Short mmCIF file of C-alpha atoms in Angstrom, two decimals:
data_model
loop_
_atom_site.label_atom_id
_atom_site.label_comp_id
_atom_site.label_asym_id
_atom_site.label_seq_id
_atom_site.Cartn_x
_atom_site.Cartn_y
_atom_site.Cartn_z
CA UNK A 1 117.75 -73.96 -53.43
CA UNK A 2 115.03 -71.93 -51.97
CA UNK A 3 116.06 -70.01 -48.85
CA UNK A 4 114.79 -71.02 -45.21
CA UNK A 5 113.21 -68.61 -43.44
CA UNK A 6 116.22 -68.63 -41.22
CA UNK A 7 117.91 -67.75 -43.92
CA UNK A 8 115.95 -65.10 -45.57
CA UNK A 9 115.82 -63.37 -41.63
CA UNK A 10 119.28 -63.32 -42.42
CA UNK A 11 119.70 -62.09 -45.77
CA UNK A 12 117.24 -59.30 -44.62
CA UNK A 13 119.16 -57.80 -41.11
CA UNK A 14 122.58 -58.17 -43.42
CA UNK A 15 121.22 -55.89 -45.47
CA UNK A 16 119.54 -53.85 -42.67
CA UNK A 17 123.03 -53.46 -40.57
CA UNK A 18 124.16 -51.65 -43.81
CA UNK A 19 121.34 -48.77 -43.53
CA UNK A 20 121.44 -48.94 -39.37
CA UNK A 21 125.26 -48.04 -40.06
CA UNK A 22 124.68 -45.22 -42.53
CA UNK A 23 123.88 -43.23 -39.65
CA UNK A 24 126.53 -43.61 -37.69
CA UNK A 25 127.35 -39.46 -39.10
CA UNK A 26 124.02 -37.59 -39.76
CA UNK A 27 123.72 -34.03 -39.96
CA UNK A 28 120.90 -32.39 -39.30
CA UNK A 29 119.25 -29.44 -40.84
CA UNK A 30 118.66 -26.11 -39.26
CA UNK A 31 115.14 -25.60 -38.57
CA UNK A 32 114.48 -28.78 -36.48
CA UNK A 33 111.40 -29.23 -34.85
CA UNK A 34 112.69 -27.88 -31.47
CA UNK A 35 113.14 -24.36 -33.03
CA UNK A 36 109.46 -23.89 -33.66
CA UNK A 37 108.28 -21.14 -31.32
CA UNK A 38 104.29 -22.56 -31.31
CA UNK A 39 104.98 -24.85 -27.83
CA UNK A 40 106.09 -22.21 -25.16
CA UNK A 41 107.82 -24.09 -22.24
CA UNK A 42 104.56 -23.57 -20.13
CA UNK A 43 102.46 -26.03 -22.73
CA UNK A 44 105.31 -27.96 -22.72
CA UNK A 45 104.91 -28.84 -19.02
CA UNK A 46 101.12 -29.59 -19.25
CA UNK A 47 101.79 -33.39 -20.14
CA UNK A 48 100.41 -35.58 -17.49
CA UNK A 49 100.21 -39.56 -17.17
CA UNK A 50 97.02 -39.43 -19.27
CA UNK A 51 98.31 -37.20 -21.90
CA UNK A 52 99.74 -38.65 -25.58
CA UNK A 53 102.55 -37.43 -26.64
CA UNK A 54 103.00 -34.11 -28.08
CA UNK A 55 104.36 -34.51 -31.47
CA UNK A 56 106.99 -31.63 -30.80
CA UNK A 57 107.95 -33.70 -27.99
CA UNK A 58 108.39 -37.30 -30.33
CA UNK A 59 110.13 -34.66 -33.03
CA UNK A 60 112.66 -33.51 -30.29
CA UNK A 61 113.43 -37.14 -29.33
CA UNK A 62 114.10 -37.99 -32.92
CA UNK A 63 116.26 -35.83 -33.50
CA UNK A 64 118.22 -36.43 -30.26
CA UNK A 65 118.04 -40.06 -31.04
CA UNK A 66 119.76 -38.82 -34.63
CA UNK A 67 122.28 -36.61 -33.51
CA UNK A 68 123.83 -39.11 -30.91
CA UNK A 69 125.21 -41.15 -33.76
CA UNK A 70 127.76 -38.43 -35.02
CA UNK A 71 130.00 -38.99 -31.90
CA UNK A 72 130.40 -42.70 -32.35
CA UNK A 73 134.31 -42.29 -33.09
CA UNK A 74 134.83 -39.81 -30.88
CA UNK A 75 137.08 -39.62 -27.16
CA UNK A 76 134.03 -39.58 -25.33
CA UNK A 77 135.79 -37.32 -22.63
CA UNK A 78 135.43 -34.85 -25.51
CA UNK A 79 132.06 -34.95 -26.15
CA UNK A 80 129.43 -32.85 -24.31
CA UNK A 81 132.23 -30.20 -25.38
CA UNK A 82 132.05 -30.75 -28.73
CA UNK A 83 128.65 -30.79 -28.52
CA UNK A 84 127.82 -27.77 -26.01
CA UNK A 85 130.68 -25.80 -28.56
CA UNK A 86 129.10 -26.83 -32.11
CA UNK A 87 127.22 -24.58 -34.04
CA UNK A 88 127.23 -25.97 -37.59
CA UNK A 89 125.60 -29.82 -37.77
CA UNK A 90 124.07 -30.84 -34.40
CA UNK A 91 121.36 -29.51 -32.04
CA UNK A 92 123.19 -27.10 -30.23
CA UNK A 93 123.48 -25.32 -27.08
CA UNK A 94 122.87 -21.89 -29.01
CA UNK A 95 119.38 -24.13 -29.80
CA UNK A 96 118.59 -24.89 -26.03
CA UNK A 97 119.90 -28.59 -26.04
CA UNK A 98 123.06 -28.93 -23.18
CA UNK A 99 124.84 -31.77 -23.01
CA UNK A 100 126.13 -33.04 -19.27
CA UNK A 101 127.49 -36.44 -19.69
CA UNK A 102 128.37 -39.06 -22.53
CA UNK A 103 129.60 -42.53 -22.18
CA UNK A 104 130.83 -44.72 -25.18
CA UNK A 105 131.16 -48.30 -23.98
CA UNK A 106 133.21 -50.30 -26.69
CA UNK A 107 133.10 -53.39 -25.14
CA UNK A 108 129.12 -53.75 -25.01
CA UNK A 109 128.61 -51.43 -27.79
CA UNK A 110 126.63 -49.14 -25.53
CA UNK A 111 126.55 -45.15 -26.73
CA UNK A 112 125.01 -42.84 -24.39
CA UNK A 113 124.49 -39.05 -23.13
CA UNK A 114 122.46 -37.30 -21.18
CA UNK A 115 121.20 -33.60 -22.22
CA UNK A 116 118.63 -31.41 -21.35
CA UNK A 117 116.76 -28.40 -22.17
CA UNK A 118 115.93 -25.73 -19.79
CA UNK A 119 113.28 -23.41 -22.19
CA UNK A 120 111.32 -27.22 -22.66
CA UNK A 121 111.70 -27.90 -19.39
CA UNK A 122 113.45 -31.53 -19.48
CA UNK A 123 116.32 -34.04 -18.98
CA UNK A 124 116.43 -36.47 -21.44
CA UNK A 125 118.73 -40.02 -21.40
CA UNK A 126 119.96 -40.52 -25.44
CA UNK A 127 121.19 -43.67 -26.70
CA UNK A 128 122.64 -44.63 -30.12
CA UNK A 129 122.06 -47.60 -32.04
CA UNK A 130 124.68 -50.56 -31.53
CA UNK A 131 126.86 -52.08 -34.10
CA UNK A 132 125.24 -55.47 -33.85
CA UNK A 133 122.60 -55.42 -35.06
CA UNK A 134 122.68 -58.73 -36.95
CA UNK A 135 123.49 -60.77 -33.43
CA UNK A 136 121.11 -59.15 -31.41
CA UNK A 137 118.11 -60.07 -33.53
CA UNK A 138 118.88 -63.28 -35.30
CA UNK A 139 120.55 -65.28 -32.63
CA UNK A 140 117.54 -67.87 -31.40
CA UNK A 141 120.15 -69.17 -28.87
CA UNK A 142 120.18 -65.40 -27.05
CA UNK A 143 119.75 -66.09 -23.40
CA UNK A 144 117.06 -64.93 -21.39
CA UNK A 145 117.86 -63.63 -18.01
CA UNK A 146 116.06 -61.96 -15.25
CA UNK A 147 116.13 -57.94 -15.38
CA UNK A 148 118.18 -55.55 -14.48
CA UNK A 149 121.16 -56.73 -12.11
CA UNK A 150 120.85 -59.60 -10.39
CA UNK A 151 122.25 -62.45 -13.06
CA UNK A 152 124.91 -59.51 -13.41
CA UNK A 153 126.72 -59.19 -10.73
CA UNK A 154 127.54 -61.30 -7.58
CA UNK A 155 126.58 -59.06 -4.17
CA UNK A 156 129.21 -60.55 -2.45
CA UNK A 157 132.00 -59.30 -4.83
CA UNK A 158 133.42 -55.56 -4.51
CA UNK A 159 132.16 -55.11 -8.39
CA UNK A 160 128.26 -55.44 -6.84
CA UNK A 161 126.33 -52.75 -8.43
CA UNK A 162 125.80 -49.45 -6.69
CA UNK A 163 122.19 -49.15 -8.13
CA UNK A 164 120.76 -52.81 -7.88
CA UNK A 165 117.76 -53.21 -10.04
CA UNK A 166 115.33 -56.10 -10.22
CA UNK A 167 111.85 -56.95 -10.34
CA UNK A 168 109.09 -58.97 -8.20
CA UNK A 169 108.42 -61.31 -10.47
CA UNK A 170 109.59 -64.53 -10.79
CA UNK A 171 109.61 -65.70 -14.64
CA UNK A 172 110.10 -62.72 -16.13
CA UNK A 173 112.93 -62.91 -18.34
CA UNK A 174 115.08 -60.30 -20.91
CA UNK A 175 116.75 -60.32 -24.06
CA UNK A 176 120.30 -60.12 -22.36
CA UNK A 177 122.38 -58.42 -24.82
CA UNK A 178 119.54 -55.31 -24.39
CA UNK A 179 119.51 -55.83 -20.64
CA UNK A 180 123.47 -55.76 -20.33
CA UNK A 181 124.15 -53.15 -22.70
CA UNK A 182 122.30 -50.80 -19.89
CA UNK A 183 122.96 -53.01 -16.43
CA UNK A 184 126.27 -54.35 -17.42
CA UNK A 185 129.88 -52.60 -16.24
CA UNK A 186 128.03 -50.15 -14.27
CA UNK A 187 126.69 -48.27 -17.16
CA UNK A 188 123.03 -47.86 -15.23
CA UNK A 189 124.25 -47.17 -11.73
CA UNK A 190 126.52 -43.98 -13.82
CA UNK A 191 122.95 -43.08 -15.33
CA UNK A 192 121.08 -43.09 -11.95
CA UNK A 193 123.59 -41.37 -10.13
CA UNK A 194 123.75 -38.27 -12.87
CA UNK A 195 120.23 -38.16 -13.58
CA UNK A 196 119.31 -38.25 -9.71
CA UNK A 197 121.61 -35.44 -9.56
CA UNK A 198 120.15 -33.34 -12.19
CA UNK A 199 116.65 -34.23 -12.26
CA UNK A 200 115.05 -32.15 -9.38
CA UNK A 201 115.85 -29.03 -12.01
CA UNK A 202 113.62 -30.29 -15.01
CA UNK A 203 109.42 -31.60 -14.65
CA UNK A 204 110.04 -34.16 -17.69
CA UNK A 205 112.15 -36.93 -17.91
CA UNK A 206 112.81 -38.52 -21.00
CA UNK A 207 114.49 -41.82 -22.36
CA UNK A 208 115.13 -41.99 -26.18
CA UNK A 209 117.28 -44.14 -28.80
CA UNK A 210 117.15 -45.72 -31.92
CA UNK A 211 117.11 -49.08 -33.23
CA UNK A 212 119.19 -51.30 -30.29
CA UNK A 213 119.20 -47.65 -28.36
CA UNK A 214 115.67 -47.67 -28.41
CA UNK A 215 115.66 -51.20 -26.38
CA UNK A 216 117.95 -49.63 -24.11
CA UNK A 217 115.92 -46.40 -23.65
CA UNK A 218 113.08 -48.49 -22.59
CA UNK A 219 115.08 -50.51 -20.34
CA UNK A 220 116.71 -47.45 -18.76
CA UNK A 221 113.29 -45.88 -18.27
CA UNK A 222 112.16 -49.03 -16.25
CA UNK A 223 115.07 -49.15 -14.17
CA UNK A 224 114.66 -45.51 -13.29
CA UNK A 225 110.85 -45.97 -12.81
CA UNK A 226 111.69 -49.28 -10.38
CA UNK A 227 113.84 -46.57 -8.18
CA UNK A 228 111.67 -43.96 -7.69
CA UNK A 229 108.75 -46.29 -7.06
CA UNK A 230 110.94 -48.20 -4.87
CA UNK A 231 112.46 -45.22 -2.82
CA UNK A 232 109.14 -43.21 -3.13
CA UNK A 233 110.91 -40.46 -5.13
CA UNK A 234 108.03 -38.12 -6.28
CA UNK A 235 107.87 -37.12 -9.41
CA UNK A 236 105.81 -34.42 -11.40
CA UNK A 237 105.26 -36.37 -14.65
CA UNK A 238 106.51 -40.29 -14.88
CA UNK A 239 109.36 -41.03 -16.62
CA UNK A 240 108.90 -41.26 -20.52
CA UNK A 241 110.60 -43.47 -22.76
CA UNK A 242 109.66 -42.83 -26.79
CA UNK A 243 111.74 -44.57 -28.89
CA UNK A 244 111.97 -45.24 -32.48
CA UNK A 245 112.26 -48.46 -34.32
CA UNK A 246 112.81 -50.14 -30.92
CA UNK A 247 112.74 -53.89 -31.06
CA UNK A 248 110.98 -56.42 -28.68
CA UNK A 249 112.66 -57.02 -25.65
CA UNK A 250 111.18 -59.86 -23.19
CA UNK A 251 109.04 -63.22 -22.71
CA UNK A 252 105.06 -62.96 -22.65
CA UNK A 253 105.59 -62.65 -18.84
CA UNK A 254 107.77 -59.77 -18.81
CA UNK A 255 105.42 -57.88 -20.74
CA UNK A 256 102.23 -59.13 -18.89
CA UNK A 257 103.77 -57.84 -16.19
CA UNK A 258 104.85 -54.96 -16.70
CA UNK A 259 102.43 -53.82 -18.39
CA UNK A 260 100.19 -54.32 -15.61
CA UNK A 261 101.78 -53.13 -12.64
CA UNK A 262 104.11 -50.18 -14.48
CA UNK A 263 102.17 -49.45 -17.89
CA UNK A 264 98.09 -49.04 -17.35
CA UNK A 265 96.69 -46.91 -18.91
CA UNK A 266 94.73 -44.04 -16.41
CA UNK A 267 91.53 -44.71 -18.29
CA UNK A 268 91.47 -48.26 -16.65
CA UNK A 269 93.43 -47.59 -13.22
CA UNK A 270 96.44 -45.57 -12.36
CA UNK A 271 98.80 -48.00 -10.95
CA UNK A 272 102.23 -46.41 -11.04
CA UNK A 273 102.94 -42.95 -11.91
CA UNK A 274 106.78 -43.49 -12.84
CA UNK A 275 106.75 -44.73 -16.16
CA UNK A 276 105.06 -44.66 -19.90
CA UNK A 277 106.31 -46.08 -22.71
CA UNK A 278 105.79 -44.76 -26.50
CA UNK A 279 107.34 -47.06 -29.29
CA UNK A 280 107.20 -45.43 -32.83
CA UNK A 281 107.48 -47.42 -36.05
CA UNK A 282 107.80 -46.09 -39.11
CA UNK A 283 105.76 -47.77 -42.23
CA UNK A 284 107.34 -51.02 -42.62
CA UNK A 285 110.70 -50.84 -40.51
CA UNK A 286 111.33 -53.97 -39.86
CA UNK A 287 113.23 -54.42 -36.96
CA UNK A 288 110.32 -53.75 -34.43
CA UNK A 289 109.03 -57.12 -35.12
CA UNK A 290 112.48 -58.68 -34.54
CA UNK A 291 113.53 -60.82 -32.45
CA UNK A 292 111.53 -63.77 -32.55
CA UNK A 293 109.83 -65.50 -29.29
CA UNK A 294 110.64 -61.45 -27.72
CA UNK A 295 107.42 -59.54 -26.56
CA UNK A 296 107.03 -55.28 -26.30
CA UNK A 297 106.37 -53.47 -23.82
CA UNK A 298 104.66 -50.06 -24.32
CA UNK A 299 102.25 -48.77 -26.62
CA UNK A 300 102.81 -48.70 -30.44
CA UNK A 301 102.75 -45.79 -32.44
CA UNK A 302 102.48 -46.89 -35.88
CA UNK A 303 103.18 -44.16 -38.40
CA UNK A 304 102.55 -43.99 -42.10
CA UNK A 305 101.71 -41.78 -45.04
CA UNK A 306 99.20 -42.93 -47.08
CA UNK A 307 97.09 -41.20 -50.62
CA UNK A 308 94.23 -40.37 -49.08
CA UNK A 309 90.96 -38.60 -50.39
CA UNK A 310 87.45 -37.66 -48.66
CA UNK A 311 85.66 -41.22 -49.14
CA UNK A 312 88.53 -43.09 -47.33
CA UNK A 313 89.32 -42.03 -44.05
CA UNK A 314 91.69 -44.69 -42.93
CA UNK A 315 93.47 -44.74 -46.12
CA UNK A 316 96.28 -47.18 -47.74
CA UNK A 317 99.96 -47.25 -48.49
CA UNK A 318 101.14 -46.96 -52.02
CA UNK A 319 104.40 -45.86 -52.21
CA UNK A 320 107.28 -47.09 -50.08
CA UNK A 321 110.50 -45.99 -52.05
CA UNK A 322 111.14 -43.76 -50.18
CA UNK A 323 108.42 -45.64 -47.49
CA UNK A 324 106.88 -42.39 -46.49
CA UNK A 325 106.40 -40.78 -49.98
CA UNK A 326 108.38 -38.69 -51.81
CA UNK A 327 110.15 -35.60 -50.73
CA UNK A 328 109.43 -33.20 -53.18
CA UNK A 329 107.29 -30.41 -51.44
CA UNK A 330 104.40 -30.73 -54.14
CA UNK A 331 103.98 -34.51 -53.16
CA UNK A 332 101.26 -36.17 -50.87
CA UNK A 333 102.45 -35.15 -47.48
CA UNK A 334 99.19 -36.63 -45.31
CA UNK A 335 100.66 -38.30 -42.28
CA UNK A 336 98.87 -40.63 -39.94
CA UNK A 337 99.55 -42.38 -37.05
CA UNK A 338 97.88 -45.24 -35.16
CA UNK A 339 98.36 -45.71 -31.23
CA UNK A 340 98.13 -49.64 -30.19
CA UNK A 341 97.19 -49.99 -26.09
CA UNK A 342 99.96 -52.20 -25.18
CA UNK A 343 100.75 -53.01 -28.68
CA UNK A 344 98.38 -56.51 -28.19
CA UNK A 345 95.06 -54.26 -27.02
CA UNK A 346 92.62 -54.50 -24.02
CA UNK A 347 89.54 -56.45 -25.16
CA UNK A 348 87.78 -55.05 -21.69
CA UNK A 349 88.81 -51.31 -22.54
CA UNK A 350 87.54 -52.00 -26.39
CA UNK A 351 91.17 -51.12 -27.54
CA UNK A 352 92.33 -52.79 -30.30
CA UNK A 353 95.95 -54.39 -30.78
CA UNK A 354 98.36 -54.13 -34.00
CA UNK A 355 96.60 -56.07 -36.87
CA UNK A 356 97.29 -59.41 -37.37
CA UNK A 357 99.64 -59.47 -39.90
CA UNK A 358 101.82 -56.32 -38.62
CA UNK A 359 104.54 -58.87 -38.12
CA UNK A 360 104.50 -60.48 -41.44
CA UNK A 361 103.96 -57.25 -43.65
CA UNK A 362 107.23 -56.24 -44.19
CA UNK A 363 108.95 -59.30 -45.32
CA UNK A 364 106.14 -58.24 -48.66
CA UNK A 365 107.76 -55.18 -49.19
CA UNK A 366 111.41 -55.85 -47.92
CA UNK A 367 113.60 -52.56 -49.53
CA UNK A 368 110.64 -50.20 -47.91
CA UNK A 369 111.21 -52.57 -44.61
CA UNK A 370 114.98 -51.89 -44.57
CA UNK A 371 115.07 -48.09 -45.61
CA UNK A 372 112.12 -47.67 -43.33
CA UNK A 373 114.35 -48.80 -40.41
CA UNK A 374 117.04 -45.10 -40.75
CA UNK A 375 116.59 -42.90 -37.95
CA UNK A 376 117.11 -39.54 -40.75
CA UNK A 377 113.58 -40.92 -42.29
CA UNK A 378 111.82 -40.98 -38.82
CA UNK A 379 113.50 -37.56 -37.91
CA UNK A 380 112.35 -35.87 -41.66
CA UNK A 381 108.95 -37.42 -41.41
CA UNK A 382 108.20 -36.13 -38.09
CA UNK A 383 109.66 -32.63 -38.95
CA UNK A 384 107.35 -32.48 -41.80
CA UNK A 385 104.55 -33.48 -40.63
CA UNK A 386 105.08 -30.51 -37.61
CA UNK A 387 105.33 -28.38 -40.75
CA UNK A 388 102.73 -29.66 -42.45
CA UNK A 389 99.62 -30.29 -39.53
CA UNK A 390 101.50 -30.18 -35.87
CA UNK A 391 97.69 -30.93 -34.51
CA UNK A 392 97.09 -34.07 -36.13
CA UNK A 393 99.12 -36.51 -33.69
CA UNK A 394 97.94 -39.33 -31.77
CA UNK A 395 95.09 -38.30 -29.08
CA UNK A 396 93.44 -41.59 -28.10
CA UNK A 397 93.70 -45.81 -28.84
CA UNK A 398 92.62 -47.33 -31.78
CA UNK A 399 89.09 -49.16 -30.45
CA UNK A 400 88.33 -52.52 -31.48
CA UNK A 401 85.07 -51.24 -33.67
CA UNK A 402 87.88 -49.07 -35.54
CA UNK A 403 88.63 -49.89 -39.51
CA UNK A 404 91.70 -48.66 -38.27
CA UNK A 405 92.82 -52.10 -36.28
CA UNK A 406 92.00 -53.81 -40.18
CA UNK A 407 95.43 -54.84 -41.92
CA UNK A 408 94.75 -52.73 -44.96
CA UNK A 409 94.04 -49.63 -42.42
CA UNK A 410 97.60 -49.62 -42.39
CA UNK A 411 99.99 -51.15 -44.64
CA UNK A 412 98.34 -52.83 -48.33
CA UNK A 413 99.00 -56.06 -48.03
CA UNK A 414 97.26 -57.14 -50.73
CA UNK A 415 99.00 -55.95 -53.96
CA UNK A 416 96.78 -52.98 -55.37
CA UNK A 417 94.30 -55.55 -55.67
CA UNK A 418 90.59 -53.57 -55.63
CA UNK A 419 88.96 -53.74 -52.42
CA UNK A 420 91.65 -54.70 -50.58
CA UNK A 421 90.73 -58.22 -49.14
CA UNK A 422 93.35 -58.89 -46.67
CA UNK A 423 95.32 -61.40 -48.05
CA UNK A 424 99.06 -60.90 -46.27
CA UNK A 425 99.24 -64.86 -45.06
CA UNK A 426 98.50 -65.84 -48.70
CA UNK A 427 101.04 -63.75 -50.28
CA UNK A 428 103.85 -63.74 -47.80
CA UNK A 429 106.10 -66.70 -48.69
CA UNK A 430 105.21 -65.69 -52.38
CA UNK A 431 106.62 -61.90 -52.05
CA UNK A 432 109.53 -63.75 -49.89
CA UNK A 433 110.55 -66.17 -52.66
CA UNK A 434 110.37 -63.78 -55.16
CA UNK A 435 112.37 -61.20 -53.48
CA UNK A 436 114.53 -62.48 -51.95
CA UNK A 437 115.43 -66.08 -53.49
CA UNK A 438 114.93 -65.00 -56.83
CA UNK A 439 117.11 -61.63 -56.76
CA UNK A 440 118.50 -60.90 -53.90
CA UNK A 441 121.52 -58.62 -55.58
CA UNK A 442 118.92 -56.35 -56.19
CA UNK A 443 118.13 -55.78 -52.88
CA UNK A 444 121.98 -54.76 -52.32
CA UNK A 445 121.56 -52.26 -55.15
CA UNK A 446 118.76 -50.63 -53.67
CA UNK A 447 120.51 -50.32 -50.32
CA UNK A 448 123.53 -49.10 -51.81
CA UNK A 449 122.26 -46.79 -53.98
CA UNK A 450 120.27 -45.36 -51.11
CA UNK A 451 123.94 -45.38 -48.90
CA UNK A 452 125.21 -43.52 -51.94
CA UNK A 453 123.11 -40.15 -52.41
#
């Protein structure tokens, strides 16, 4: 019997959990993009609102974002110790990185610490991918509630949160597990009060996960932003959120909104100050398009390394096992990224949104979708593309004249076929029958042999 696409969602993120929870203990390698000596602290402080982010910057948060895993099973009472003390398999406080709080909430599944680095100048809010995965992005029935605390708590009860957090805007709703796993038992009002505390010592203000931490980065990084604006609390540079495989989080009002009263862009008008929000995908990681009937916030940073040559200058995907090319030092190791205004575009500021079938491209290539999705690939890829060209980041939107904002600018879609003709709708339920109906132990043997090296 041919599998629903219900069920092949399912299939898929079954096989996904088992790669999300292969990084539950990464170790890092020495030489991380933080040790490079090229961005002196003073550079480092010259980001502004207007500014994209530095790729040393994204690097550091990826590797943060990596390293948080390793203390899943820990007595989180223990950790910033551990941490602060380790010298062998973690960023370290011998490399500048200080740990100053960690909180492991079993219960919701929330893991997160706060660390910071004096020689880069900033504190930085790190959360760790939850274990479930599979509910938070394939249950339709998820409720929708209003952000941050008020369908939380009841004001009139002594549990009433210390920090409330809402918004002005009456039909904005949330993906609740992503909204509680921040606003729920207190966790945010613990953030707030810690960050408040050590903020005034650092210019830059990060928020950073992976996977389900990456939802909860971003909506940490609002509920900050809505506090500061709130109490007037001047700040140097607005709170920055970049995340990594981060998936959607609220209804189409939620993200109008926000967008427009939190998120515009300075090249249109400067709204707020307090908040920015980076979301980068690698290749085809799936989980960025996941949930269903969920919106972003945010611009997009689509990353991806294609085979390039002179005559093509937005050039196309070949290989995707591993999704990024190989990782033998002789292979291809062009990188490019894409930056999506709001991830939908702004027709008045020419910017172009993601292409049309960004959603539906991975379910074509669905291995290079799930091993696409592991935080280690987004933290190698970065570091070797700072080895390779640290200039060649992101420095303005994709425009709507761009052959950049084409499908086959960014992913091939169209099975080698010569020129590419854009044919992603046509093939889709084709590549889904055929890889996942047809064989879908294969798709198991890929992943395991991937969980296995």
């Amino acid at each position: 019997m041919p599998l629903t696409t219900s069920r092949k969602s399912r299939l898929v993120i079954v096989l996904l959990s088992f790669a999300v929870g292969s990084n539950a203990l990464p170790t890092l390698r020495h030489g991380n993009l933080h040790e490079h000596p090229q961005q002196s602290a003073i550079s480092a402080r010259r980001q502004s609102f207007d500014v994209f982010p530095h790729l040393l910057d994204v690097g550091e948060m990826a590797n943060l974002s990596h390293a948080v895993y390793k203390y899943k099973h820990y007595n989180y009472d223990d950790v910033c110790e551990h941490w602060n003390n380790e010298t062998a398999t973690t960023i370290t406080h011998e490399k500048g990185v200080t740990c100053h709080w960690y909180r492991h909430d079993k219960h919701l599944g929330t893991q997160v610490m706060i660390v910071s680095s004096k020689a880069k100048d900033y504190l930085a809010v790190v959360f760790a991918g939850t274990d479930d995965l599979f509910t938070a992005l394939l249950d339709v029935d998820v409720r929708k509630i209003r952000f941050g605390t008020d369908d939380l708590y009841n004001k009139d009860k002594t549990n009433a949160s210390r920090v409330p957090v809402s918004l002005d805007c009456a039909d904005c709703r949330v993906h609740e597990g992503f909204n509680n796993a921040v606003f729920a038992n207190h966790i945010f009002d613990d953030i707030y009060i810690r960050v408040e505390k050590l903020r005034p010592k650092f210019s830059r203000l990060f928020t950073t996960g992976h996977s389900l931490g990456g939802a909860n980065s971003i909506m940490t990084a609002l509920g900050l932003a809505v506090e500061f604006q709130k109490k007037h609390i001047g700040l140097k540079y607005p709170v920055t959120s970049l995340n990594f495989g981060s998936p959607q989080v609220g209804n189409v009002e939620f993200r109008d909104f926000i967008n427009s009263n939190f998120l515009t862009h300075p090249n249109s008008t400067q709204n707020s100050p307090y908040l920015v929000i980076w979301r980068v995908v690698l290749g085809w990681d799936l989980v960025p398009r996941l949930p269903q009937f969920f919106e972003h916030i945010g611009h997009t940073v689509q990353m991806n390394s294609p085979e390039c040559n002179d005559k093509t200058p937005y050039c196309i995907p070949k290989r995707w096992l591993p999704p990024y090319g190989n990782h033998d030092r002789d292979a291809n190791k062009t990188k490019q990224a894409f930056a999506f205004y709001h991830h939908i575009g702004d027709a008045s500021m020419n910017y172009s949104g993601v292409p049309a079938s960004w959603s539906a491209t991975p379910y074509l290539w669905v291995p290079g979708a799930l091993l696409s999705h592991a935080i280690d690939r987004y933290a190698t890829f970065l570091h070797e593309w700072f080895v390779d060209s640290p200039k060649t980041f992101v420095h303005d939107f994709v425009n709507t004249n761009s052959s950049s904002s084409s499908d086959d600018a960014l992913i091939d879609d169209d099975a080698y076929a010569e020129p590419p003709d854009d044919d992603a709708a046509q093939l889709l339920e084709q590549r889904n029958n055929e890889v996942l109906s047809e064989t879908p132990q294969r798709l198991l043997d890929v992943v395991k042999r991937w969980l296995c090296r």
